[in-house]
Amino acid sequence: MTLLHHSRTSLACLLFLAVLIAVQIQTGVAEYSEAVQFDSKELIFFAGPHQADNSGVSDFFHHWIASGWRKGHPNLLALRYWRWPTPEDDYYGAEVFGELMKQHNNATLNKDIIVSIQNFWAEAENGVVIGSELFDQVGHNARYDALTPMNKIVSTLQQDDENVTVILNYRTPRIEQWMSIWNANDPNSTYTEFMCKSYHNPEDPDLKKVRISQLSASMNGLNAAYEFLRRGWNVKLIDLEGVHQTDRDVTHVIGCDILKGECEDGYIARHDKFRTPDEEVPDIGNDVGEDEARKVEELFRFRDCGYEELMKPFLESGQMEVMYKYSIWADCEPGRSEIYKNLANADETVYTALLSQVDCNSVGIEVHDGIITMDEALTMTGNINHNERKGGMLEGLFNNIVVPLVFMGAIAYAAFYLYKKRQNRALNSRAVAGRRSDLQAAAGSIQQTAMSRQMT
């Protein structure tokens, strides 16, 4: 009887434990992790990009890890092994590192920022986090230069490339990031004005360069990732849609999954109520219809697909990690790979494709015929790079090989002519003048041909 009683009791206990475990799994019982102190220091860059849930991230870490832990401040404990460097005069707040790009000629400010990084690096156990959305300014059409100050920081701290990690967010729908860039850049303009006035604006002739920079750098975080990887740095690419699908928050993903802070249930301890603010998405209105809006999304997704093959070696080696992968490259089709590759870094093509969707005549601006339209950009497989770093093979061959060879030939011909001139001083002045005229005409023709080719 006693044995039977004990057996029933044990069975009841086991059933209770099984039910308890099931309830814990269902309700998501708190999973706790202590803050981790690393064996060696790491340099972390948070590089946005623009309008990809980044401003709240920078503000949070600037506020909570700048000073490290102090007695009587329990909210500083979770990330106590990290520092966010701040100059003695913290005038620019969380945006201070952006001044390395915007005020690159300000030697005093740049020195203050670099010295603060050195000082905070010395006192931090795990390393420093340095963040600015302007660290997305990478590429031949970027308005600013992010790589120069980033390289300066790495060399100043004397860090090996393997100890450098760059964090980038990937936001979808892609059109929402583009709409947010429009809203942040010129909230009082319509989308048509935003696009068309950049095409022709006598009051601000550089506005077209700004718009192309936004497409080239801010909307093209994968190109920045590729350049960082080529330098030997690690890249953590956070798929924001995947984060949202798992009911997580990007700030806490960085704090818990990358910085390995003290966390509970996937949220930084004692900061579980904080949520990264969403970027505002304006209504595009009647400027672009539903079908054209779908094409905008396709355009950016197609370009992103153009980087998938480039990233594979880095993903396989572990140098790059896509965290919470959900939407990135989800729609890439092998049969369209040539279209994808031609759009990668074809910034002028992406710009004119978007421009072709709006009615610039309605705002008094005439767009010349012959620009690549949206439908063409989504279907063409060659020669759409417009003299950009990546694109059509034939055009690249002409611009990078044929044209330089022709000019070298012209220079060689000129040198040969001068040599012959010295040998034949007895030539009459009319013959010499004739040869000079021929040479100038040939050089002019070559230059006109090259310029014409580059403009098409």
XYZ file of C-alpha atoms in Angstrom:
456
model
C 0.000 0.000 0.000
C 2.792 2.385 0.934
C 4.716 1.531 -2.246
C 1.615 2.150 -4.329
C 1.066 5.451 -2.537
C 4.644 6.556 -3.211
C 4.345 5.536 -6.855
C 1.196 7.577 -7.256
C 2.811 10.525 -5.501
C 5.891 10.318 -7.744
C 3.715 10.076 -10.828
C 1.709 13.085 -9.699
C 4.913 15.050 -9.144
C 6.208 14.141 -12.581
C 2.919 15.148 -14.168
C 2.997 18.429 -12.254
C 6.549 19.139 -13.424
C 5.619 18.299 -17.005
C 2.652 20.656 -16.856
C 4.809 23.347 -15.247
C 7.438 23.035 -17.983
C 4.728 23.171 -20.641
C 3.262 26.294 -19.065
C 6.717 27.865 -18.915
C 7.246 27.170 -22.595
C 3.810 28.506 -23.498
C 4.047 31.671 -21.415
C 7.741 32.324 -22.009
C 9.096 32.224 -18.492
C 11.889 34.722 -17.922
C 15.258 33.597 -19.237
C 18.016 35.344 -17.335
C 21.635 35.891 -18.390
C 24.432 37.641 -16.546
C 26.533 40.324 -18.213
C 29.538 38.725 -19.906
C 33.052 40.092 -19.552
C 35.014 39.298 -22.721
C 38.528 37.880 -22.840
C 39.659 40.735 -25.092
C 38.316 44.145 -26.007
C 36.199 44.817 -29.077
C 35.502 47.943 -31.092
C 31.838 48.199 -32.084
C 30.540 50.601 -34.738
C 26.801 51.113 -35.064
C 26.305 52.402 -38.617
C 22.555 52.889 -38.939
C 21.760 53.319 -41.772
C 19.581 56.452 -42.006
C 15.917 56.000 -41.097
C 16.356 52.349 -40.117
C 15.338 52.484 -36.440
C 18.718 53.907 -35.471
C 18.187 57.220 -33.648
C 16.593 55.539 -30.632
C 19.418 53.008 -30.499
C 22.125 55.672 -30.366
C 20.219 57.719 -27.790
C 19.798 54.695 -25.512
C 23.434 53.621 -25.468
C 24.727 57.184 -25.252
C 22.578 57.680 -22.148
C 23.153 54.379 -20.354
C 26.736 53.254 -21.015
C 28.685 56.510 -21.300
C 29.758 56.503 -17.650
C 29.898 52.813 -16.792
C 28.498 51.522 -13.525
C 28.416 53.743 -10.436
C 27.357 52.668 -6.957
C 23.749 53.502 -6.281
C 22.796 53.395 -9.980
C 21.411 49.896 -10.651
C 20.193 50.876 -14.129
C 23.833 51.076 -15.217
C 24.669 47.507 -14.211
C 23.384 45.595 -17.247
C 25.940 46.986 -19.723
C 28.637 47.942 -17.217
C 31.517 46.468 -19.215
C 30.980 48.806 -22.200
C 31.427 52.526 -22.835
C 29.973 55.026 -25.278
C 32.732 57.666 -25.567
C 31.758 61.291 -24.987
C 34.055 64.320 -25.249
C 34.359 66.533 -22.195
C 32.052 69.038 -23.891
C 29.170 66.727 -24.820
C 27.576 69.393 -27.013
C 26.508 67.070 -29.829
C 25.150 64.302 -27.604
C 24.547 60.964 -29.306
C 25.333 62.506 -32.708
C 28.891 63.514 -31.875
C 30.546 60.889 -34.075
C 28.689 62.179 -37.114
C 30.758 65.338 -36.795
C 33.814 63.320 -37.826
C 32.239 63.264 -41.277
C 30.465 66.624 -41.345
C 33.355 68.594 -39.826
C 36.270 66.537 -41.069
C 38.383 69.698 -41.449
C 37.837 70.775 -37.829
C 41.109 69.514 -36.372
C 40.317 70.593 -32.802
C 36.935 68.855 -32.675
C 38.285 65.733 -34.359
C 41.126 65.540 -31.838
C 38.719 65.920 -28.906
C 36.563 63.073 -30.222
C 39.519 60.755 -30.870
C 41.027 61.482 -27.436
C 37.698 60.710 -25.761
C 37.563 57.382 -27.609
C 41.072 56.541 -26.389
C 40.218 57.452 -22.791
C 36.974 55.483 -22.688
C 38.658 52.537 -24.385
C 41.290 52.473 -21.638
C 38.717 52.274 -18.833
C 36.234 49.866 -20.472
C 36.461 46.132 -19.780
C 34.853 44.946 -23.033
C 35.410 47.911 -25.341
C 33.528 50.854 -26.800
C 30.402 51.344 -28.890
C 30.614 54.184 -31.407
C 27.462 55.006 -33.309
C 26.294 57.374 -36.012
C 23.913 57.015 -38.925
C 26.557 58.851 -40.959
C 28.756 55.775 -40.768
C 26.540 54.571 -43.627
C 28.284 57.086 -45.904
C 30.221 54.538 -47.917
C 30.476 54.343 -51.689
C 31.596 56.414 -54.653
C 28.450 58.590 -54.595
C 28.220 59.051 -50.816
C 27.938 62.674 -49.744
C 30.380 62.185 -46.866
C 33.323 59.862 -46.253
C 32.794 57.447 -43.363
C 35.689 55.085 -43.993
C 38.446 57.624 -43.323
C 37.424 58.410 -39.709
C 36.512 54.757 -39.063
C 39.967 53.666 -40.221
C 41.474 56.427 -38.083
C 39.704 55.115 -34.979
C 40.790 51.531 -35.666
C 44.431 52.542 -36.174
C 44.447 54.862 -33.147
C 43.249 52.039 -30.893
C 45.737 49.701 -32.612
C 43.086 47.064 -33.122
C 43.274 44.023 -35.365
C 40.508 43.843 -37.950
C 39.072 40.725 -36.311
C 38.293 42.778 -33.177
C 36.187 45.295 -35.116
C 32.447 44.748 -35.611
C 30.031 46.944 -37.547
C 26.300 46.698 -36.793
C 23.811 47.569 -39.538
C 20.015 47.430 -39.552
C 18.042 46.155 -42.538
C 14.576 47.682 -42.754
C 11.596 46.403 -44.728
C 9.383 47.202 -46.493
C 12.207 48.951 -48.320
C 9.874 51.654 -49.600
C 9.161 52.663 -45.994
C 12.801 53.529 -45.411
C 12.829 55.604 -48.612
C 9.625 57.393 -47.596
C 11.122 58.088 -44.161
C 14.219 59.583 -45.787
C 11.958 61.868 -47.830
C 10.052 62.869 -44.685
C 13.210 63.547 -42.677
C 14.893 65.451 -45.508
C 12.035 67.673 -46.681
C 8.809 67.141 -44.702
C 7.072 70.139 -46.278
C 7.402 68.936 -49.862
C 5.373 66.435 -51.814
C 7.145 63.314 -53.029
C 6.997 64.694 -56.586
C 8.748 67.881 -55.456
C 11.270 65.847 -53.459
C 12.289 63.960 -56.597
C 11.853 66.524 -59.376
C 13.447 69.528 -57.698
C 16.607 67.512 -57.226
C 16.785 66.939 -60.992
C 16.936 70.639 -61.831
C 17.339 73.236 -59.106
C 19.274 76.426 -59.964
C 19.067 77.511 -56.316
C 20.692 74.284 -55.126
C 22.586 72.617 -57.989
C 24.065 70.029 -55.601
C 20.644 68.693 -54.617
C 20.849 65.948 -57.228
C 24.093 64.739 -55.662
C 22.367 64.690 -52.270
C 19.487 62.627 -53.598
C 21.792 60.152 -55.334
C 23.866 59.939 -52.144
C 20.736 59.005 -50.214
C 20.090 56.211 -52.691
C 23.744 55.191 -52.913
C 24.571 55.140 -49.190
C 21.577 55.476 -46.869
C 19.370 53.126 -48.905
C 22.209 50.743 -49.711
C 23.480 49.382 -46.423
C 24.546 46.156 -48.111
C 27.154 48.023 -50.134
C 28.496 49.521 -46.904
C 28.518 46.038 -45.366
C 30.488 44.720 -48.331
C 33.109 47.458 -48.008
C 33.456 46.833 -44.263
C 33.876 43.110 -44.889
C 36.537 43.729 -47.538
C 38.557 45.537 -44.878
C 38.457 42.444 -42.686
C 35.923 43.775 -40.192
C 33.017 41.720 -38.888
C 29.453 42.693 -39.777
C 26.247 42.005 -37.852
C 23.273 42.714 -40.110
C 20.007 42.842 -38.153
C 16.870 42.014 -40.155
C 14.368 44.268 -38.395
C 11.336 42.400 -39.694
C 12.705 39.205 -38.170
C 13.192 41.053 -34.884
C 9.571 42.217 -34.947
C 8.300 38.752 -35.849
C 9.835 37.382 -32.644
C 8.442 40.233 -30.504
C 11.916 41.601 -29.855
C 13.322 45.121 -30.049
C 16.457 46.111 -31.952
C 18.056 48.015 -29.053
C 17.670 44.976 -26.811
C 18.936 42.667 -29.563
C 22.145 44.705 -29.670
C 22.418 44.885 -25.879
C 21.685 41.197 -25.263
C 22.780 39.275 -28.360
C 25.844 41.301 -29.387
C 27.067 43.166 -26.293
C 26.070 40.230 -24.036
C 24.721 42.467 -21.288
C 22.626 41.383 -18.326
C 19.277 40.441 -19.811
C 15.966 38.878 -18.886
C 13.649 37.358 -21.446
C 15.595 38.969 -24.282
C 15.421 42.472 -22.818
C 18.153 44.453 -21.090
C 17.689 44.075 -17.343
C 15.909 46.997 -15.671
C 15.223 48.511 -19.108
C 12.578 46.063 -20.291
C 10.003 48.834 -20.784
C 12.152 50.687 -23.303
C 11.195 50.335 -26.953
C 13.069 51.780 -29.923
C 10.855 54.486 -31.485
C 9.460 53.639 -34.909
C 10.489 55.827 -37.834
C 7.635 57.934 -39.187
C 6.374 56.870 -42.616
C 4.602 59.632 -44.585
C 1.716 59.014 -46.950
C 2.930 59.121 -50.530
C -0.548 60.341 -51.525
C -1.445 60.431 -55.197
C 2.119 61.047 -56.383
C 2.728 57.350 -57.041
C -0.051 54.799 -57.527
C -0.237 51.402 -55.872
C 1.290 49.566 -58.821
C 4.186 52.025 -59.066
C 4.740 51.844 -55.299
C 5.107 48.078 -55.683
C 7.785 48.702 -58.306
C 9.671 50.979 -55.907
C 9.778 48.108 -53.432
C 10.928 45.733 -56.170
C 13.668 48.125 -57.274
C 15.286 48.247 -53.850
C 14.785 44.526 -53.250
C 16.283 43.686 -56.648
C 19.343 45.768 -55.855
C 19.690 44.040 -52.476
C 19.552 40.686 -54.265
C 22.561 41.809 -56.288
C 24.684 41.516 -53.137
C 23.620 38.023 -52.104
C 26.338 36.247 -54.086
C 28.972 38.758 -52.947
C 28.113 38.084 -49.312
C 28.175 34.283 -49.452
C 31.905 33.803 -48.719
C 31.667 36.129 -45.714
C 28.539 34.402 -44.415
C 30.139 30.982 -44.786
C 33.294 32.074 -42.958
C 31.304 33.656 -40.131
C 32.756 37.114 -40.743
C 29.213 38.276 -41.496
C 26.059 37.263 -39.657
C 22.479 38.060 -40.622
C 20.626 38.148 -37.334
C 16.911 37.301 -37.199
C 16.905 36.667 -40.927
C 13.395 36.939 -42.281
C 12.931 39.330 -45.191
C 16.388 39.905 -46.652
C 16.913 38.035 -49.947
C 13.624 36.189 -49.375
C 12.309 37.078 -52.845
C 15.512 36.683 -54.881
C 15.075 34.460 -57.952
C 18.059 32.787 -59.684
C 16.603 33.564 -63.117
C 16.881 37.291 -62.443
C 20.453 37.297 -61.171
C 21.761 39.386 -64.085
C 19.151 42.082 -63.417
C 20.117 42.089 -59.747
C 23.839 42.372 -60.451
C 23.331 45.266 -62.858
C 21.420 47.230 -60.231
C 24.066 46.780 -57.543
C 25.666 50.236 -57.249
C 23.909 51.534 -60.383
C 22.977 54.648 -58.435
C 22.128 56.858 -61.410
C 19.862 54.127 -62.777
C 18.005 53.791 -59.478
C 17.618 57.575 -59.348
C 16.199 57.970 -62.858
C 13.932 54.941 -62.394
C 12.316 56.627 -59.394
C 12.251 59.959 -61.212
C 10.414 58.418 -64.166
C 7.452 57.554 -61.934
C 6.465 61.116 -61.039
C 5.081 63.960 -63.164
C 7.799 66.601 -63.034
C 5.937 68.816 -65.511
C 3.344 69.392 -62.789
C 5.961 71.265 -60.755
C 7.440 73.086 -63.751
C 10.451 70.853 -64.334
C 11.176 69.131 -67.628
C 13.047 65.837 -67.571
C 14.950 65.070 -70.767
C 14.112 62.035 -72.840
C 16.299 58.969 -72.699
C 16.545 58.399 -68.953
C 16.236 54.801 -67.805
C 12.685 54.236 -66.610
C 11.449 52.065 -63.782
C 10.235 49.316 -66.121
C 13.588 49.285 -67.917
C 15.552 49.148 -64.670
C 13.526 46.149 -63.491
C 14.141 44.167 -66.675
C 17.496 45.185 -68.193
C 20.477 42.883 -67.856
C 23.374 44.949 -69.219
C 24.867 48.376 -69.902
C 22.811 50.301 -67.381
C 25.598 51.367 -65.066
C 26.082 54.909 -66.424
C 29.830 54.863 -65.802
C 29.448 53.574 -62.260
C 31.756 51.173 -60.454
C 29.604 48.128 -61.132
C 27.312 47.533 -64.055
C 27.380 46.661 -67.749
C 30.520 44.861 -68.781
C 30.886 46.463 -72.227
C 30.543 49.980 -70.919
C 32.998 49.251 -68.113
C 35.464 47.870 -70.668
C 35.157 50.978 -72.817
C 35.483 53.496 -69.981
C 38.169 51.713 -68.002
C 40.367 50.245 -70.757
C 39.651 51.536 -74.262
C 39.432 55.259 -73.434
C 42.660 55.312 -71.361
C 44.485 53.395 -74.114
C 43.326 55.882 -76.737
C 44.545 58.814 -74.657
C 47.844 57.061 -74.003
C 48.181 56.551 -77.733
C 47.542 60.232 -78.317
C 50.223 61.165 -75.787
C 52.690 58.727 -77.356
C 51.941 60.176 -80.785
C 52.566 63.682 -79.462
C 55.899 62.620 -77.936
C 56.936 60.945 -81.195
C 55.981 64.068 -83.111
C 58.162 66.284 -80.885
C 61.044 63.860 -81.302
C 60.745 63.973 -85.085
C 60.470 67.722 -84.943
C 63.887 67.992 -83.292
C 65.369 65.714 -85.923
C 63.875 67.664 -88.796
C 64.389 71.304 -87.895
C 64.652 72.046 -91.596
C 60.906 71.442 -92.041
C 59.197 74.571 -93.196
C 56.840 76.348 -90.782
C 53.794 75.480 -92.884
C 54.397 71.731 -92.553
C 54.941 72.026 -88.817
C 51.758 74.057 -88.399
C 49.860 71.462 -90.410
C 50.977 68.626 -88.166
C 50.069 70.586 -85.038
C 46.620 71.212 -86.428
C 46.181 67.501 -87.177
C 47.308 66.517 -83.680
C 44.949 68.983 -81.990
C 42.052 67.820 -84.118
C 42.767 64.176 -83.274
C 43.045 64.852 -79.549
C 39.853 66.935 -79.630
C 38.022 64.160 -81.435
C 39.197 61.579 -78.893
C 38.117 63.760 -75.986
C 34.692 64.425 -77.510
C 34.186 60.710 -78.137
C 35.066 59.811 -74.545
C 32.874 62.568 -73.109
C 29.984 61.539 -75.309
C 30.366 57.911 -74.267
C 30.443 58.799 -70.566
C 27.291 60.905 -70.864
C 25.236 58.123 -72.471
